[in-house]
Short mmCIF file of C-alpha atoms in Angstrom, two decimals:
data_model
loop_
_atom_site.label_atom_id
_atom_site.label_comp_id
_atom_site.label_asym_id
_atom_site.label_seq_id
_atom_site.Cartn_x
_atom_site.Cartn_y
_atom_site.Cartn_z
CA UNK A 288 25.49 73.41 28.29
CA UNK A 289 28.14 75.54 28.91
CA UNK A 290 30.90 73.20 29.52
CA UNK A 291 29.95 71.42 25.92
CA UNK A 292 32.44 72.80 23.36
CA UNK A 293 35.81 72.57 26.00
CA UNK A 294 35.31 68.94 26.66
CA UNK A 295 34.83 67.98 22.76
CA UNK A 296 37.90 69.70 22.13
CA UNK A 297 39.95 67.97 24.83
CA UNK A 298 38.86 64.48 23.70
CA UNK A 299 39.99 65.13 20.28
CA UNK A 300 43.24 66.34 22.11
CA UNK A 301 43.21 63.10 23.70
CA UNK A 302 43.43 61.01 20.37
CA UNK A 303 46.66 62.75 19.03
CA UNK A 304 49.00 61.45 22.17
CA UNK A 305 52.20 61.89 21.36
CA UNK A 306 54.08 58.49 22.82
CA UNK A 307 57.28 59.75 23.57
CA UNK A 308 57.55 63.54 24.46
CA UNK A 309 61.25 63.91 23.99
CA UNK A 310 61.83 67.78 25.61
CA UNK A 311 61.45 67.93 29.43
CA UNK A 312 63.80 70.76 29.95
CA UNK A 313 61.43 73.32 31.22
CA UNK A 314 62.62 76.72 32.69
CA UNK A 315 58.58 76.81 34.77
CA UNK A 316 59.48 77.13 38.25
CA UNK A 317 58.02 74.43 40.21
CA UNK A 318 54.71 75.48 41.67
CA UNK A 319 55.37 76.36 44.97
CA UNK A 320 54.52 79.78 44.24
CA UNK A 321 51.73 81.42 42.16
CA UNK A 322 50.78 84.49 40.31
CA UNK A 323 48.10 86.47 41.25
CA UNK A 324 45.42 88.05 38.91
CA UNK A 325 45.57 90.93 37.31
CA UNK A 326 48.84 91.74 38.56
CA UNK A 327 50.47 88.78 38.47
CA UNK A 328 52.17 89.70 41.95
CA UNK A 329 53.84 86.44 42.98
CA UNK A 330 52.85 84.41 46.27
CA UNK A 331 54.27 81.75 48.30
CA UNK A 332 51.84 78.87 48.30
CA UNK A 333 52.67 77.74 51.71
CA UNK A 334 50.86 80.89 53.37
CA UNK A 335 46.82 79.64 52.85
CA UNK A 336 46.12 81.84 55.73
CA UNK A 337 46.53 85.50 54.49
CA UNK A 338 46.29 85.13 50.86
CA UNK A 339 46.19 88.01 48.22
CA UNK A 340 42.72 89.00 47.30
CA UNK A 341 43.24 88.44 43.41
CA UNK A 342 45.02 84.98 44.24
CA UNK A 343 41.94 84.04 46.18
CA UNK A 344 39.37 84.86 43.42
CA UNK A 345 41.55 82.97 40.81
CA UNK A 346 41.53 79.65 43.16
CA UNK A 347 38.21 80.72 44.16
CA UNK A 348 37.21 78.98 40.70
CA UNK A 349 38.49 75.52 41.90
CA UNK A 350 39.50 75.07 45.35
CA UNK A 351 36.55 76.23 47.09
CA UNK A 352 34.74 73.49 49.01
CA UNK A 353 32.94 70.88 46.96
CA UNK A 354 30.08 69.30 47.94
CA UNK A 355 31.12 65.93 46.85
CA UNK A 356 30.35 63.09 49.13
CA UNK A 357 33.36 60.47 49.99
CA UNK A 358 30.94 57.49 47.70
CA UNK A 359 30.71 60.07 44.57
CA UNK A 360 34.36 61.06 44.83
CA UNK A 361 35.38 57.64 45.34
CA UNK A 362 33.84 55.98 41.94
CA UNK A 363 33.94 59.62 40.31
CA UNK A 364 35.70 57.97 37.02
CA UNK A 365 33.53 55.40 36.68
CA UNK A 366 29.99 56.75 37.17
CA UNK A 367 28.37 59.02 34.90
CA UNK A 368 28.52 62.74 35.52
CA UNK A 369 25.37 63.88 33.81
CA UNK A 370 27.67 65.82 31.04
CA UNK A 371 27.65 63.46 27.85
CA UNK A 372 30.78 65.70 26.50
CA UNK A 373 32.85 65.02 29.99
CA UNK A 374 32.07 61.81 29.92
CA UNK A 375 32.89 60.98 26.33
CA UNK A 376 36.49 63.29 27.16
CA UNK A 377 36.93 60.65 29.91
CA UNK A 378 36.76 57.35 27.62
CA UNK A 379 38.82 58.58 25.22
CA UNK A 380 41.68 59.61 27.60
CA UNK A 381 43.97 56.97 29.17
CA UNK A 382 43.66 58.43 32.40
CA UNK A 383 46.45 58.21 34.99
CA UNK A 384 45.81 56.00 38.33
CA UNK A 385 47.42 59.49 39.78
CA UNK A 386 44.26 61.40 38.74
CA UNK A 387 41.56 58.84 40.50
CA UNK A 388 43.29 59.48 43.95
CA UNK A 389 43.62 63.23 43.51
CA UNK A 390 40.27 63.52 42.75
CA UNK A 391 39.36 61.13 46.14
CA UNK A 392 41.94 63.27 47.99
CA UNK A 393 40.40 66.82 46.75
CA UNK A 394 44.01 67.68 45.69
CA UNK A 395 44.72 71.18 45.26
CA UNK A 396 45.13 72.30 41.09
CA UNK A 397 49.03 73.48 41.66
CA UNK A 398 49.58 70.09 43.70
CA UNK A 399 47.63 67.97 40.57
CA UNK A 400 50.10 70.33 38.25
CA UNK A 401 53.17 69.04 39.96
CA UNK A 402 52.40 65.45 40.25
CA UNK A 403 51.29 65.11 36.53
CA UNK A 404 54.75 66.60 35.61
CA UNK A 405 52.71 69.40 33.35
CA UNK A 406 55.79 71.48 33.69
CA UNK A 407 58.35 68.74 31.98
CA UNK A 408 56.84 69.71 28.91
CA UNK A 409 56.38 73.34 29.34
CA UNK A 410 58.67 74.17 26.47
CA UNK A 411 57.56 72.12 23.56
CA UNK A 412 55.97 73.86 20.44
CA UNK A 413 52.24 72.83 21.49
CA UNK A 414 51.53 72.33 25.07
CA UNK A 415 48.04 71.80 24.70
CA UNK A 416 48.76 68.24 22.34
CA UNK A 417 50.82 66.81 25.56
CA UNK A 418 49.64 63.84 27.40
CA UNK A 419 50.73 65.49 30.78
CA UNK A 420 48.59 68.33 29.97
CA UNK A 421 45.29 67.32 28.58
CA UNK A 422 45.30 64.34 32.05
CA UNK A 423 45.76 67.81 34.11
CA UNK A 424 42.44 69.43 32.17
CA UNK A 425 40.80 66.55 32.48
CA UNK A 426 41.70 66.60 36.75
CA UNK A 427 40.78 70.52 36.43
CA UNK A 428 37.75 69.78 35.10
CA UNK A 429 36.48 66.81 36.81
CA UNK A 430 37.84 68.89 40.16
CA UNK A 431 35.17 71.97 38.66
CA UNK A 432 32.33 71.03 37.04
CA UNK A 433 30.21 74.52 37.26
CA UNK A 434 32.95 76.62 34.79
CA UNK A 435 35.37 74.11 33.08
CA UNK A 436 36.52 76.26 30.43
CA UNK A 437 37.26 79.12 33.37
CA UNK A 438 38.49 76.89 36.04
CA UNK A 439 41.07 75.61 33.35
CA UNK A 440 42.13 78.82 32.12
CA UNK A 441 42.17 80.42 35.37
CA UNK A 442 44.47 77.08 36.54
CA UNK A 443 47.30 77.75 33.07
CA UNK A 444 47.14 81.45 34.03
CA UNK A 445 48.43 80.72 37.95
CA UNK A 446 50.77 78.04 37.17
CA UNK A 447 52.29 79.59 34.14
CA UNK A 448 51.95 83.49 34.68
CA UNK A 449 49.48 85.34 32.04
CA UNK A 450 52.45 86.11 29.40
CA UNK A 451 53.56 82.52 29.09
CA UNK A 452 49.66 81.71 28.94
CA UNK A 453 49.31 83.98 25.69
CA UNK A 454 52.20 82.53 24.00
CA UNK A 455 51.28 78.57 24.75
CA UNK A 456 47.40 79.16 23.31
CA UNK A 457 49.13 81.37 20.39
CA UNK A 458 51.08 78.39 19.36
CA UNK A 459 48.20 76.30 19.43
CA UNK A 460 45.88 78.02 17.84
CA UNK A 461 48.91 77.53 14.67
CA UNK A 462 47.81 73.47 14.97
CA UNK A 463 44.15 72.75 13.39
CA UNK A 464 43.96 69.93 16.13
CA UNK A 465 44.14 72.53 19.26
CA UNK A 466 42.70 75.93 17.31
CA UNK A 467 39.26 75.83 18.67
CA UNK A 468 40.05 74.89 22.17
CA UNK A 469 42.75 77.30 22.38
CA UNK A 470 40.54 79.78 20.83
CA UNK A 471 37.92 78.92 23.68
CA UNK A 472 40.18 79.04 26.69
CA UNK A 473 41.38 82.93 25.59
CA UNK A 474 37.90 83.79 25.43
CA UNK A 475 37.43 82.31 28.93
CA UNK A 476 40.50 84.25 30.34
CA UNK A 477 39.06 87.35 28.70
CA UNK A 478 35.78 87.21 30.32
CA UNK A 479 37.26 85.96 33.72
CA UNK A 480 39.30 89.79 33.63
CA UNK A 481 36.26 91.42 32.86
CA UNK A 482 34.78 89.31 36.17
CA UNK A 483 37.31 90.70 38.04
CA UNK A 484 36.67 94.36 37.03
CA UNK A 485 40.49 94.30 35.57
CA UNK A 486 41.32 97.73 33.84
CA UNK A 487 43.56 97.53 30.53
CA UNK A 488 46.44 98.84 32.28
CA UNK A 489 46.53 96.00 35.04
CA UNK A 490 46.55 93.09 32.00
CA UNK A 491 48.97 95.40 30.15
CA UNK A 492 51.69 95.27 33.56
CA UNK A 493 50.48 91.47 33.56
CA UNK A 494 51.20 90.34 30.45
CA UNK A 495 54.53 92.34 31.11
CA UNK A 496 54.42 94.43 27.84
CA UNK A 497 55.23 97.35 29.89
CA UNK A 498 58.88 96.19 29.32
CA UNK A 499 60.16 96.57 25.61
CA UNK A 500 61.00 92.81 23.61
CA UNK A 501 61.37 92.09 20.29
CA UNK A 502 58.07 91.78 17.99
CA UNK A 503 56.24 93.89 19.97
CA UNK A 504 53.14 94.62 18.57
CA UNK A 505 52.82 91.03 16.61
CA UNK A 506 53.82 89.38 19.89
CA UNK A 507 50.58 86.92 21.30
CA UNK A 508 50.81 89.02 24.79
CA UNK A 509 50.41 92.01 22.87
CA UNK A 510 47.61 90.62 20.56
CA UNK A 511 45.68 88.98 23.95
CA UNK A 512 45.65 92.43 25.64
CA UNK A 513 44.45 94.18 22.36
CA UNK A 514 41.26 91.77 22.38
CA UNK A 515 41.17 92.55 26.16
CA UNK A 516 41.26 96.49 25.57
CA UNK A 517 38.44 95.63 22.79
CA UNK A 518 36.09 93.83 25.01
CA UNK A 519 36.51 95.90 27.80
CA UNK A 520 35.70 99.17 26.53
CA UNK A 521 32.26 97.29 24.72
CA UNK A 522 31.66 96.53 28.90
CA UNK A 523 31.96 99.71 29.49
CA UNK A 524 30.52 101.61 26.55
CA UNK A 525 29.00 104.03 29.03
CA UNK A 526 31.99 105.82 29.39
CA UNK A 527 34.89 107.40 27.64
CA UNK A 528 36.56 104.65 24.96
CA UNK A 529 40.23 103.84 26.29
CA UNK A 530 42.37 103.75 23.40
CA UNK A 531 45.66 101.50 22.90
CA UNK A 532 47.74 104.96 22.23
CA UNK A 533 46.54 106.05 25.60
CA UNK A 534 47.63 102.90 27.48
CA UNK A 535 50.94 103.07 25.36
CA UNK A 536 51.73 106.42 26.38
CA UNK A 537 51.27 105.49 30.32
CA UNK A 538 54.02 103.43 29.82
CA UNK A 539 56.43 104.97 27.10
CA UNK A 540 56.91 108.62 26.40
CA UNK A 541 56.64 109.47 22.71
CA UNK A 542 60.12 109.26 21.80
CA UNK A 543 60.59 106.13 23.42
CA UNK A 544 57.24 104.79 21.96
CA UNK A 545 58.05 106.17 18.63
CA UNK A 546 61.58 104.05 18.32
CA UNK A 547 59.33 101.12 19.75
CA UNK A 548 57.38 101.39 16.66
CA UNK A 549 60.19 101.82 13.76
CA UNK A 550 62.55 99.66 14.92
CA UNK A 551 63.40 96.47 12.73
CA UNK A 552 60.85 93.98 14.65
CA UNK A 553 57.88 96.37 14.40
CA UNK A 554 58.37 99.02 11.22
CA UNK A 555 56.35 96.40 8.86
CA UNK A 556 53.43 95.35 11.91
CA UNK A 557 50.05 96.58 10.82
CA UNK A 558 49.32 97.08 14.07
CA UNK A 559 52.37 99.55 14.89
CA UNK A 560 51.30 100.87 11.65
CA UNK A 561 48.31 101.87 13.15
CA UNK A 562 49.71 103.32 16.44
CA UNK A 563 51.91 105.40 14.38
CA UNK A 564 49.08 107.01 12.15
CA UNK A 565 47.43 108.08 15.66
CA UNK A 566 50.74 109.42 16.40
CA UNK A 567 50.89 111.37 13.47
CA UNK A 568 47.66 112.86 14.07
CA UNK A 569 48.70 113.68 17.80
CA UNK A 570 51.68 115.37 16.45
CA UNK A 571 49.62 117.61 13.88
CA UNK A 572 47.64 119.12 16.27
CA UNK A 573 50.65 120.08 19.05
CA UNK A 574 51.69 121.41 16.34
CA UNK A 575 54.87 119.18 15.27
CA UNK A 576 57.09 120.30 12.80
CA UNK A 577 57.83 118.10 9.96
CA UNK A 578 61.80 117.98 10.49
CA UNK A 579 61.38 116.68 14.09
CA UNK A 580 59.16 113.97 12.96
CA UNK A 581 61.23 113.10 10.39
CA UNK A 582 63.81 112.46 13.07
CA UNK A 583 61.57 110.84 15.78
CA UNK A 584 60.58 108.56 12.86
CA UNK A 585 64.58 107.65 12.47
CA UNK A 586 64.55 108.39 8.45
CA UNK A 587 67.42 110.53 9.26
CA UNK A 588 69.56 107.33 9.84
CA UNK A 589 67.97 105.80 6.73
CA UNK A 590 70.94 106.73 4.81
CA UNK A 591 71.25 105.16 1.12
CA UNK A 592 67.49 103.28 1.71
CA UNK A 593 66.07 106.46 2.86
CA UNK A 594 63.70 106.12 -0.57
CA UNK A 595 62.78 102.56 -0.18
CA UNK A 596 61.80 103.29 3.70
CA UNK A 597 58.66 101.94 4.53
CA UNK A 598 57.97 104.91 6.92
CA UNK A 599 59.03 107.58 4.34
CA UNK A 600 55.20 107.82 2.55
CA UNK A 601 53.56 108.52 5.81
CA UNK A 602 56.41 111.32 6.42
CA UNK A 603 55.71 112.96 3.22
CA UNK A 604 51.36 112.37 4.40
CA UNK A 605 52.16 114.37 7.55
CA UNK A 606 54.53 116.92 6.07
CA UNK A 607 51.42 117.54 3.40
CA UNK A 608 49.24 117.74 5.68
CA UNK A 609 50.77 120.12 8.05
CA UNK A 610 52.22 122.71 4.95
CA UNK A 611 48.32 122.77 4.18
CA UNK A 612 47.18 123.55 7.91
CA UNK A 613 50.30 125.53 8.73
CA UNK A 614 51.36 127.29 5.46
CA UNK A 615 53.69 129.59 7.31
CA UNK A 616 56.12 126.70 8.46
CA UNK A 617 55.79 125.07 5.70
CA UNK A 618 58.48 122.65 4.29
CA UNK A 619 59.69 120.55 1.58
CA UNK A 620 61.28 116.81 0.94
CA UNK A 621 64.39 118.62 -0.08
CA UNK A 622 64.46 120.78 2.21
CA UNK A 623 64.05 118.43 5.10
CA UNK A 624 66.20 115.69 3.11
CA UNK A 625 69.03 118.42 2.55
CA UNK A 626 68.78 119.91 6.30
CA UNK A 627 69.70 115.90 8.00
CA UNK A 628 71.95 114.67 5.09
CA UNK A 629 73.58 117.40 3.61
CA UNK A 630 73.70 118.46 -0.21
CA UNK A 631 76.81 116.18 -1.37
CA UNK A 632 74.97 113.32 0.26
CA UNK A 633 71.74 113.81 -0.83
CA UNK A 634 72.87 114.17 -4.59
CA UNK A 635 74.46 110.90 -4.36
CA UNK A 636 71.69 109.33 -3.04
CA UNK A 637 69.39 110.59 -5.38
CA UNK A 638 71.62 110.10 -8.29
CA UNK A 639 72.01 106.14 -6.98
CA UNK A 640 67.86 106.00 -6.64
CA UNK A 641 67.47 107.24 -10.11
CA UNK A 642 69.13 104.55 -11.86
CA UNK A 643 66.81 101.73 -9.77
CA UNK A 644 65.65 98.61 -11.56
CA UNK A 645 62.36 100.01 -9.36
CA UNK A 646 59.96 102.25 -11.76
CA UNK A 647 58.71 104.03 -9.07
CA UNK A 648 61.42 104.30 -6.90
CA UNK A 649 63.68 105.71 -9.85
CA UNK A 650 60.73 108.30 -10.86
CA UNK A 651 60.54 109.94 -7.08
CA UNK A 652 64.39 110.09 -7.23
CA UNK A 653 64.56 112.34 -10.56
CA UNK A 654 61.66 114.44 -9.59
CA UNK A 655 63.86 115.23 -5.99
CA UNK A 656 66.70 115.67 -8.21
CA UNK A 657 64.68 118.28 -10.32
CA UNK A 658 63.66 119.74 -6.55
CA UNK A 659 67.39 119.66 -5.39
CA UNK A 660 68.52 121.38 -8.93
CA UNK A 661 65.92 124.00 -8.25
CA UNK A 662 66.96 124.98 -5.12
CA UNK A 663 70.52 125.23 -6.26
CA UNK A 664 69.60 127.89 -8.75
CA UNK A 665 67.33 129.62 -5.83
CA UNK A 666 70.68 129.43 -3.94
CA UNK A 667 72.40 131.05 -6.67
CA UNK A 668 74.76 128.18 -7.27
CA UNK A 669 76.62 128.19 -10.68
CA UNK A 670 78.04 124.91 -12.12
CA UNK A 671 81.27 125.99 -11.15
CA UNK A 672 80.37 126.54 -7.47
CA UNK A 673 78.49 123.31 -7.40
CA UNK A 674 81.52 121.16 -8.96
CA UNK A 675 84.08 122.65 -6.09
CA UNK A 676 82.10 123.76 -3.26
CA UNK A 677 78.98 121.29 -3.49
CA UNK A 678 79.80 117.95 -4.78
CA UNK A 679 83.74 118.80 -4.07
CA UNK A 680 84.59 116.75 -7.31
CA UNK A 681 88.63 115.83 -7.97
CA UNK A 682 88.00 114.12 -11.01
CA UNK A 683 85.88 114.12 -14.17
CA UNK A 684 85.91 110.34 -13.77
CA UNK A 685 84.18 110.64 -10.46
CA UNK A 686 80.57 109.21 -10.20
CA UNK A 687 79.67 112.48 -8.87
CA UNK A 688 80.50 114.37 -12.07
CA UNK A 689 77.63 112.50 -13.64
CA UNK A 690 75.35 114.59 -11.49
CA UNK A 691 77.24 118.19 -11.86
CA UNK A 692 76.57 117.31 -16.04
CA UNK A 693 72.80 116.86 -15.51
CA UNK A 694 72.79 119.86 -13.42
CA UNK A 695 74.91 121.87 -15.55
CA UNK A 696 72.06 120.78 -18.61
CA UNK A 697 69.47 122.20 -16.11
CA UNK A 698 71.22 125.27 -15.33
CA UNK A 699 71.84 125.70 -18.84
CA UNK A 700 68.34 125.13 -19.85
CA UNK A 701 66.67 127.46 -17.30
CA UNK A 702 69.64 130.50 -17.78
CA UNK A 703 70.77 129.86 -21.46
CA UNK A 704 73.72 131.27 -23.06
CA UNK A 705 75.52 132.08 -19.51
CA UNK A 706 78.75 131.70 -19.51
CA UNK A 707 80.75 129.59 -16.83
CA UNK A 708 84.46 129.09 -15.93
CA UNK A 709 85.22 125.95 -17.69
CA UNK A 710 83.01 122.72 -19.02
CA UNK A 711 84.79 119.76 -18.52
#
């Protein structure tokens, strides 16, 4: 029986009631106005006449006419409904009087929302473990009894707009007591979409990600419309697969996507990980040349951390890849290093990174100090030139003078017996 599994999970709800529920300072507007699906275009509640035709199918679910008769309605909460789960969800909940004379009065869902005082404890960490809110499911569902699981979801998503809806079942699915139901009611809002013949780019506007907030690819809004985009392309197998990158790029033009993705909140996300890869490969085949990426990618404002950069291994990936396919434009670490940082700079650095407590970290930074050396003596640079010109050193005391010694060994080693000005 389809509405089986919500109703068990409510009744446990119903045993974990919370008997003071100390935060009622919630910021929900009160329901005088709702939010159509799947835009989530906002409607004044007042207007039943010319409603929007997403807002109808959403109330569609529970405030078309019921063919209850006055006797049925009247002793609803006493007799049994024929669903053993509802009924059980019922005895275990300490109803409110309020909900019997709803139910008698055919009270609309937003009206039931308001009187229960639902949004007083819109803010708190778990809505779903609220008294106000599991006595409004259980006045959803006794109000719906074909879908229960939709009628509820559809219900959350109107009064609370579908963003807020993915963060309130996010947090709940964090609590072992509300996991499975809140588990149950996304899967509900999923398929309802999918009813609706919502495209990935309507939920995306909905769930407001087309505006940039921290944690934006581990945000629950972002992670709902990623198992959206997942079931809706198995719908609709038949035709070409919709990718996340594509939707993305609707929205935010490469730069602007690519800052999204390797700034603070996201650079660590596996799933802007992800995004970026496709990137890469996007970028390979315009073709892209390594040094813009490497500035798209920000490493050019990674200064002293440049090495430790999380980003920096799937720079050096691309630049590989696109020396191999594009051996004419080919480039180097160094070179790109030395080209957004400068020579002076980029000996520091390296000289810093080579004297890590981190193995590897220290081992890359010789081997691009062998690189940088290297180049030098392509360059022609002598010691000499490199102590005044190149490291512009004032002092033999000066931490830099460490690194014209190693290069002056190098220099020596690959020319020896040359002469130079002076060896301090």
């Amino acid at each position: 029986m389809r509405v089986h599994y919500i109703v068990v999970l409510l009744g446990a709800l119903a045993t974990s009631v919370s008997a003071d529920v100390s935060r009622t300072d919630s910021k929900i507007a009160a329901p005088r106005y709702a939010r159509s699906l799947p835009t989530d275009r906002t409607v004044v509640r007042g207007l039943r006449s010319n409603k929007p035709r997403h807002d109808s199918e959403e109330r569609g679910i529970f405030d078309g006419a019921l063919a209850y008769v006055d006797d049925f309605v009247k002793n609803l909460l006493k007799e049994r409904t024929g669903w053993a789960l509802i009924d059980d969800l019922t005895e275990n909940v300490n109803l409110s009087p309020k909900i019997s004379e709803m139910l008698k009065k055919n009270t609309p869902v937003d009206e039931a929302f308001k009187a229960l005082e639902v949004e007083k404890v819109a803010g708190i960490d778990n809505l779903l473990e609220s008294q106000q809110w599991k006595e409004w499911a259980v006045f959803v569902i006794k109000r719906s009894k074909d879908t229960p699981d939709e009628a509820l979801s559809s219900a959350m998503s109107i009064q609370f707009g579908l963003d807020r809806v993915s963060s309130i079942l996010a947090n709940a699915g964090k609590n072992p007591k509300t996991k499975a139901i809140a588990e149950k009611l996304e899967e509900a809002q999923l398929k309802r979409w999918l009813s609706l013949g919502s495209d990935p780019d309507k939920i995306f506007e909905a769930l407001k990600l087309n505006t940039k907030f921290d944690s934006f690819f581990d945000s629950p809004q972002f992670a709902t419309w990623t198992s959206f985009l997942k079931a809706f392309n198995a719908k609709n197998s038949n035709k070409k697969e919709i990718t996340g990158l594509d939707v993305l790029l609707q929205y935010y033009k490469e730069d602007s996507l690519t800052k999204l993705i390797v700034s603070a909140d996201n650079v660590n996300s596996p799933r802007a990980q992800q995004y970026l890869d496709e990137l890469l490969l996007r970028w390979r085949d315009q073709p892209l040349h390594p040094q813009h990426v490497f500035t798209m990618m920000k490493l050019d404002e990674a200064g002293d951390a440049l090495l430790t950069n999380p980003l920096l291994s799937r720079w050096v990936k691309y630049m590989e890849d696109f020396n191999e396919k594009y051996p004419l434009a080919k480039t180097s670490m160094i070179q790109t290093f030395t080209k957004n940082y400068g020579d002076e700079k980029v000996a520091t650095m390296l000289q810093a990174a080579a004297k890590a407590s981190d193995a590897d970290t220290a081992k890359i930074a010789s081997t691009l100090q062998e690189a940088q050396f290297k180049n030098w003596m392509v360059l022609g640079l002598t010691p000499d030139e490199v102590y005044n010109t190149v490291l512009k050193i004032t002092s033999t005391s000066s931490p830099k003078a460490d690194i014209w010694r190693a290069y002056y060994n190098a220099y020596e080693k690959e020319f020896p017996g040359k002469l130079f000005s002076f060896n301090p």
